[in-house]
């Protein structure tokens, strides 16, 4: 999928907090649809995470060595030992700054233990030292055999207007097409003259050369890595698979050995069969060079092994176009890394969209910065088996089966998107030859922008056929505009896109080709869950490779929006000269979690009381400090006995409770008491077999500056909904911190500061802890380790009750010499005689620290802040006679009046805030006597949108919303 994903499940970005935070991969699961047959057994690919863990192949850290030993790793290999760092200048979604792409820290290991691949990968992930770990996926070539011959054996060339294109440019002699596939036939009469030979390996050695031995010899067979790329004698490509798929080996012979494996040979002929040679077939590119990269084993006619290593090799060898006629439903971060690397090196990756016949992603075609190719008949109808989605970029004909080169030195017919893709790759080579200064993304845009729209013939899949069917003549002769839209930020006052929320959508638009004037963008919602309020952005003029960065749309989430509903949006572009184009993307709304990243940590509040993640290590950011995600689970528990504990903590194999259901989803609110405040409400009427019958209102407070920048306060107000008083009520968190290697953690209770915390017995890693801020009931703490009491049965209700009600029962686990996979329960109770409608308030601070002293200092700062918050609230937050009226008129076009009353003399401040919580106007700031007042508001210098005005009088505060529409 070219440039960036047309269909994007975008994370909400809340209040545009300025500090980015990283998030490590916490738990791995096989992607949907992937089975054990779709990856190489016993092989894992991982990438070391940061500079501190970059070590040579024989000096992994003790944590990594322990994990590898535990899974039975017998072989470890640095995939790309030649450090080749490129600068990524791509405008990837959500990443505005260029970055270096370094693949030298990617490793492949083999293991022989009995663990399933997911368990083995999670052992590596839990070291905390890797950016990602994943299987070595096997992809499959995508042709679908079809026997019938058709009269015109190269009709597809006429369909894509090849004859007209050849009148403009017939050849591309200096363009290299990488054929990453099953292998080649290097002596085929229609391919041999176009085979690319590596100049660094081909020729005679001379004195002073890297491999000079004193005797002149052919460098192609001298047994030396002449060009220093780590491949010996790779003078005509490389084989990444070898003869046996169960024992992959590499060598310098990319030639296939059996006709059953000639998929890559057939692809190569479509990409660049020798033309005008009086033999066989022609190709669009005529004489573009073919770099054969063999990734198929000789004993498997479908499987593609090490395909991404093959792409990286082709890019390093200087391929301008890289064709991948293979794929599968398993996407990977490693794959996206390699695609970004290749694009930054100057290669356009073209890939088959797949033959699943479904509306789904297919990789590598669906990665960002790949041009994804679907399949049509010779009459522009989408072939039924062709995969379709909003990520498709372009279509090309592969009607039935089409003629191309086969092994040995022959011709035959194959079909599928595998054969559509090299037709587009061949056209891309012609475009590169015609426009030699084009970047890879410009080549792709030239092909897309000049395609013939075929939606009229394919109404059921309209808008999911890319820009249309390839037209090579138009690609060489036209000078089109091609503007693309990128969503850069969502500004959402609730943070979770709740029903009724008005959301600002910030966009940027880049024009890749011909300059354009009069450019306008319009937003359309194609789903019932969102209503567009302001859907037009006037861009004006954009030059080639110029970007407009200040566009803003507005939409409202409708009351009918379902939980986590995916909303389909379309952005229509139009400009002078009749230019039109559209982009589609998906945004989830009505979310059940909210990221908090206002200070030095990032964590997540949820609608059901959990902290860090709404699900099982997903739907949230965990708890990140200093770029380390150190939290695996933090679940909320309320209990009154060993049979009644309402909670969402881990359970037994047959009972993993989700007892709480949202009444009001968590959302951010404007509150001057803190830099960040959010709130929500839930009860225990979910899956609890015997609910306590309580209602819980919760709030979160975070502060941007020292000494309050390394904690977030979580407050829970529990109301008794029973007709009788509640007794023996205990409130607690179950917390599983994983700091570095999970098995080297230590658990401790700090009685003086009422902090339960964890740390690693290795140096240099952060501390994570929870402090009890409530002093109205005794504390409880129970240190635990995975698999031992009191979790002998998977953490039953009875065991949970023991850990939350036994006082300081077990203050520590683990020693400096013997760490553990630790966790703990921390809480307060009992609370007794809570009447019907009565409430109990309990608060905790989640803290990150660089050491124990840092953790304790932050805990003390949290206590001071929380005491201030509760003191202010308890005095006269809504004192009788204190009133703030709705401004009039509302919406405001020019001027408005705000009326308010105070019951006694007080220092009064009346201010206006934007939806980011920034103060934009102060209307009153003085001592006033009791009485009623009116303040005038002029909005001349304020932009359209939603604002809030807040009045504080002494310790009392009220807030209302206003709307500016000029």
PDB file of N, CA and C in Angstrom, residues 916-961:
ATOM      1  N   UNK A 916      -7.651  22.336  24.876  1.00  0.00           N
ATOM      2  CA  UNK A 916      -6.388  21.765  25.331  1.00  0.00           C
ATOM      3  C   UNK A 916      -6.133  22.074  26.799  1.00  0.00           C
ATOM      4  N   UNK A 917      -7.070  22.831  27.421  1.00  0.00           N
ATOM      5  CA  UNK A 917      -6.871  23.215  28.812  1.00  0.00           C
ATOM      6  C   UNK A 917      -6.008  24.448  28.968  1.00  0.00           C
ATOM      7  N   UNK A 918      -5.714  25.160  27.859  1.00  0.00           N
ATOM      8  CA  UNK A 918      -4.883  26.362  27.912  1.00  0.00           C
ATOM      9  C   UNK A 918      -5.761  27.584  28.183  1.00  0.00           C
ATOM     10  N   UNK A 919      -5.321  28.440  29.099  1.00  0.00           N
ATOM     11  CA  UNK A 919      -6.059  29.667  29.411  1.00  0.00           C
ATOM     12  C   UNK A 919      -5.903  30.650  28.248  1.00  0.00           C
ATOM     13  N   UNK A 920      -7.020  31.106  27.676  1.00  0.00           N
ATOM     14  CA  UNK A 920      -6.963  32.015  26.530  1.00  0.00           C
ATOM     15  C   UNK A 920      -7.518  33.405  26.851  1.00  0.00           C
ATOM     16  N   UNK A 921      -8.198  33.555  27.990  1.00  0.00           N
ATOM     17  CA  UNK A 921      -8.719  34.868  28.370  1.00  0.00           C
ATOM     18  C   UNK A 921      -9.007  34.887  29.861  1.00  0.00           C
ATOM     19  N   UNK A 922      -8.729  36.028  30.519  1.00  0.00           N
ATOM     20  CA  UNK A 922      -9.081  36.257  31.922  1.00  0.00           C
ATOM     21  C   UNK A 922     -10.073  37.421  31.943  1.00  0.00           C
ATOM     22  N   UNK A 923     -11.291  37.161  32.386  1.00  0.00           N
ATOM     23  CA  UNK A 923     -12.351  38.174  32.391  1.00  0.00           C
ATOM     24  C   UNK A 923     -12.463  38.877  33.733  1.00  0.00           C
ATOM     25  N   UNK A 924     -12.221  38.158  34.838  1.00  0.00           N
ATOM     26  CA  UNK A 924     -12.281  38.736  36.188  1.00  0.00           C
ATOM     27  C   UNK A 924     -11.113  38.180  36.983  1.00  0.00           C
ATOM     28  N   UNK A 925     -10.434  39.046  37.735  1.00  0.00           N
ATOM     29  CA  UNK A 925      -9.365  38.601  38.620  1.00  0.00           C
ATOM     30  C   UNK A 925      -9.212  39.646  39.737  1.00  0.00           C
ATOM     31  N   UNK A 926     -10.155  39.597  40.730  1.00  0.00           N
ATOM     32  CA  UNK A 926     -10.157  40.605  41.790  1.00  0.00           C
ATOM     33  C   UNK A 926     -11.017  40.146  42.973  1.00  0.00           C
ATOM     34  N   UNK A 927     -10.904  40.855  44.066  1.00  0.00           N
ATOM     35  CA  UNK A 927     -11.714  40.609  45.263  1.00  0.00           C
ATOM     36  C   UNK A 927     -13.084  41.241  45.055  1.00  0.00           C
ATOM     37  N   UNK A 928     -14.166  40.445  45.281  1.00  0.00           N
ATOM     38  CA  UNK A 928     -15.515  40.950  45.083  1.00  0.00           C
ATOM     39  C   UNK A 928     -16.367  40.680  46.327  1.00  0.00           C
ATOM     40  N   UNK A 929     -17.326  41.595  46.580  1.00  0.00           N
ATOM     41  CA  UNK A 929     -18.294  41.378  47.636  1.00  0.00           C
ATOM     42  C   UNK A 929     -19.371  40.420  47.167  1.00  0.00           C
ATOM     43  N   UNK A 930     -20.154  39.873  48.122  1.00  0.00           N
ATOM     44  CA  UNK A 930     -21.250  38.988  47.734  1.00  0.00           C
ATOM     45  C   UNK A 930     -22.214  39.726  46.821  1.00  0.00           C
ATOM     46  N   UNK A 931     -22.812  38.978  45.875  1.00  0.00           N
ATOM     47  CA  UNK A 931     -23.752  39.590  44.954  1.00  0.00           C
ATOM     48  C   UNK A 931     -23.692  38.954  43.588  1.00  0.00           C
ATOM     49  N   UNK A 932     -24.429  39.567  42.627  1.00  0.00           N
ATOM     50  CA  UNK A 932     -24.491  39.057  41.252  1.00  0.00           C
ATOM     51  C   UNK A 932     -23.716  39.991  40.335  1.00  0.00           C
ATOM     52  N   UNK A 933     -23.044  39.392  39.336  1.00  0.00           N
ATOM     53  CA  UNK A 933     -22.177  40.164  38.450  1.00  0.00           C
ATOM     54  C   UNK A 933     -22.348  39.679  37.015  1.00  0.00           C
ATOM     55  N   UNK A 934     -21.872  40.489  36.070  1.00  0.00           N
ATOM     56  CA  UNK A 934     -21.855  40.114  34.653  1.00  0.00           C
ATOM     57  C   UNK A 934     -20.510  40.499  34.063  1.00  0.00           C
ATOM     58  N   UNK A 935     -19.942  39.622  33.248  1.00  0.00           N
ATOM     59  CA  UNK A 935     -18.658  39.875  32.594  1.00  0.00           C
ATOM     60  C   UNK A 935     -18.852  39.775  31.088  1.00  0.00           C
ATOM     61  N   UNK A 936     -18.199  40.679  30.349  1.00  0.00           N
ATOM     62  CA  UNK A 936     -18.304  40.680  28.889  1.00  0.00           C
ATOM     63  C   UNK A 936     -17.164  39.881  28.276  1.00  0.00           C
ATOM     64  N   UNK A 937     -17.493  39.105  27.233  1.00  0.00           N
ATOM     65  CA  UNK A 937     -16.508  38.291  26.513  1.00  0.00           C
ATOM     66  C   UNK A 937     -16.500  38.707  25.053  1.00  0.00           C
ATOM     67  N   UNK A 938     -15.330  39.096  24.534  1.00  0.00           N
ATOM     68  CA  UNK A 938     -15.148  39.397  23.116  1.00  0.00           C
ATOM     69  C   UNK A 938     -14.263  38.300  22.507  1.00  0.00           C
ATOM     70  N   UNK A 939     -14.737  37.700  21.407  1.00  0.00           N
ATOM     71  CA  UNK A 939     -14.035  36.536  20.840  1.00  0.00           C
ATOM     72  C   UNK A 939     -13.309  36.878  19.549  1.00  0.00           C
ATOM     73  N   UNK A 940     -13.050  38.150  19.323  1.00  0.00           N
ATOM     74  CA  UNK A 940     -12.427  38.578  18.071  1.00  0.00           C
ATOM     75  C   UNK A 940     -11.115  37.855  17.809  1.00  0.00           C
ATOM     76  N   UNK A 941     -10.325  37.593  18.851  1.00  0.00           N
ATOM     77  CA  UNK A 941      -9.002  36.986  18.671  1.00  0.00           C
ATOM     78  C   UNK A 941      -8.985  35.481  18.906  1.00  0.00           C
ATOM     79  N   UNK A 942     -10.166  34.868  19.010  1.00  0.00           N
ATOM     80  CA  UNK A 942     -10.243  33.435  19.255  1.00  0.00           C
ATOM     81  C   UNK A 942     -10.775  32.718  18.027  1.00  0.00           C
ATOM     82  N   UNK A 943     -10.250  31.509  17.769  1.00  0.00           N
ATOM     83  CA  UNK A 943     -10.698  30.703  16.637  1.00  0.00           C
ATOM     84  C   UNK A 943     -12.041  30.052  16.944  1.00  0.00           C
ATOM     85  N   UNK A 944     -12.727  29.624  15.907  1.00  0.00           N
ATOM     86  CA  UNK A 944     -13.948  28.853  16.093  1.00  0.00           C
ATOM     87  C   UNK A 944     -13.666  27.566  16.846  1.00  0.00           C
ATOM     88  N   UNK A 945     -14.651  27.111  17.613  1.00  0.00           N
ATOM     89  CA  UNK A 945     -14.487  25.845  18.307  1.00  0.00           C
ATOM     90  C   UNK A 945     -15.134  25.833  19.676  1.00  0.00           C
ATOM     91  N   UNK A 946     -14.839  24.751  20.438  1.00  0.00           N
ATOM     92  CA  UNK A 946     -15.394  24.569  21.772  1.00  0.00           C
ATOM     93  C   UNK A 946     -14.435  25.151  22.813  1.00  0.00           C
ATOM     94  N   UNK A 947     -14.979  25.890  23.788  1.00  0.00           N
ATOM     95  CA  UNK A 947     -14.192  26.459  24.878  1.00  0.00           C
ATOM     96  C   UNK A 947     -14.924  26.198  26.202  1.00  0.00           C
ATOM     97  N   UNK A 948     -14.206  26.424  27.298  1.00  0.00           N
ATOM     98  CA  UNK A 948     -14.783  26.269  28.634  1.00  0.00           C
ATOM     99  C   UNK A 948     -14.469  27.538  29.432  1.00  0.00           C
ATOM    100  N   UNK A 949     -15.438  27.976  30.259  1.00  0.00           N
ATOM    101  CA  UNK A 949     -15.143  29.084  31.156  1.00  0.00           C
ATOM    102  C   UNK A 949     -15.351  28.608  32.598  1.00  0.00           C
ATOM    103  N   UNK A 950     -14.421  28.995  33.440  1.00  0.00           N
ATOM    104  CA  UNK A 950     -14.363  28.507  34.817  1.00  0.00           C
ATOM    105  C   UNK A 950     -14.271  29.687  35.775  1.00  0.00           C
ATOM    106  N   UNK A 951     -15.067  29.616  36.836  1.00  0.00           N
ATOM    107  CA  UNK A 951     -14.996  30.628  37.883  1.00  0.00           C
ATOM    108  C   UNK A 951     -14.546  29.961  39.171  1.00  0.00           C
ATOM    109  N   UNK A 952     -13.594  30.595  39.859  1.00  0.00           N
ATOM    110  CA  UNK A 952     -13.186  30.163  41.194  1.00  0.00           C
ATOM    111  C   UNK A 952     -13.418  31.326  42.142  1.00  0.00           C
ATOM    112  N   UNK A 953     -14.027  31.026  43.296  1.00  0.00           N
ATOM    113  CA  UNK A 953     -14.281  32.022  44.331  1.00  0.00           C
ATOM    114  C   UNK A 953     -13.883  31.394  45.651  1.00  0.00           C
ATOM    115  N   UNK A 954     -12.743  31.799  46.182  1.00  0.00           N
ATOM    116  CA  UNK A 954     -12.223  31.123  47.360  1.00  0.00           C
ATOM    117  C   UNK A 954     -11.861  29.693  47.001  1.00  0.00           C
ATOM    118  N   UNK A 955     -12.496  28.731  47.680  1.00  0.00           N
ATOM    119  CA  UNK A 955     -12.244  27.317  47.405  1.00  0.00           C
ATOM    120  C   UNK A 955     -13.312  26.695  46.519  1.00  0.00           C
ATOM    121  N   UNK A 956     -14.210  27.496  45.971  1.00  0.00           N
ATOM    122  CA  UNK A 956     -15.296  26.982  45.145  1.00  0.00           C
ATOM    123  C   UNK A 956     -14.983  27.198  43.671  1.00  0.00           C
ATOM    124  N   UNK A 957     -15.512  26.293  42.846  1.00  0.00           N
ATOM    125  CA  UNK A 957     -15.232  26.373  41.421  1.00  0.00           C
ATOM    126  C   UNK A 957     -16.400  25.817  40.632  1.00  0.00           C
ATOM    127  N   UNK A 958     -16.733  26.458  39.499  1.00  0.00           N
ATOM    128  CA  UNK A 958     -17.754  25.964  38.579  1.00  0.00           C
ATOM    129  C   UNK A 958     -17.262  26.172  37.153  1.00  0.00           C
ATOM    130  N   UNK A 959     -17.716  25.291  36.242  1.00  0.00           N
ATOM    131  CA  UNK A 959     -17.267  25.346  34.844  1.00  0.00           C
ATOM    132  C   UNK A 959     -18.450  25.128  33.915  1.00  0.00           C
ATOM    133  N   UNK A 960     -18.486  25.841  32.796  1.00  0.00           N
ATOM    134  CA  UNK A 960     -19.462  25.623  31.738  1.00  0.00           C
ATOM    135  C   UNK A 960     -18.771  25.699  30.381  1.00  0.00           C
ATOM    136  N   UNK A 961     -19.478  25.199  29.346  1.00  0.00           N
ATOM    137  CA  UNK A 961     -18.934  25.142  27.995  1.00  0.00           C
ATOM    138  C   UNK A 961     -19.574  26.217  27.139  1.00  0.00           C
TER     139      UNK A 961
END
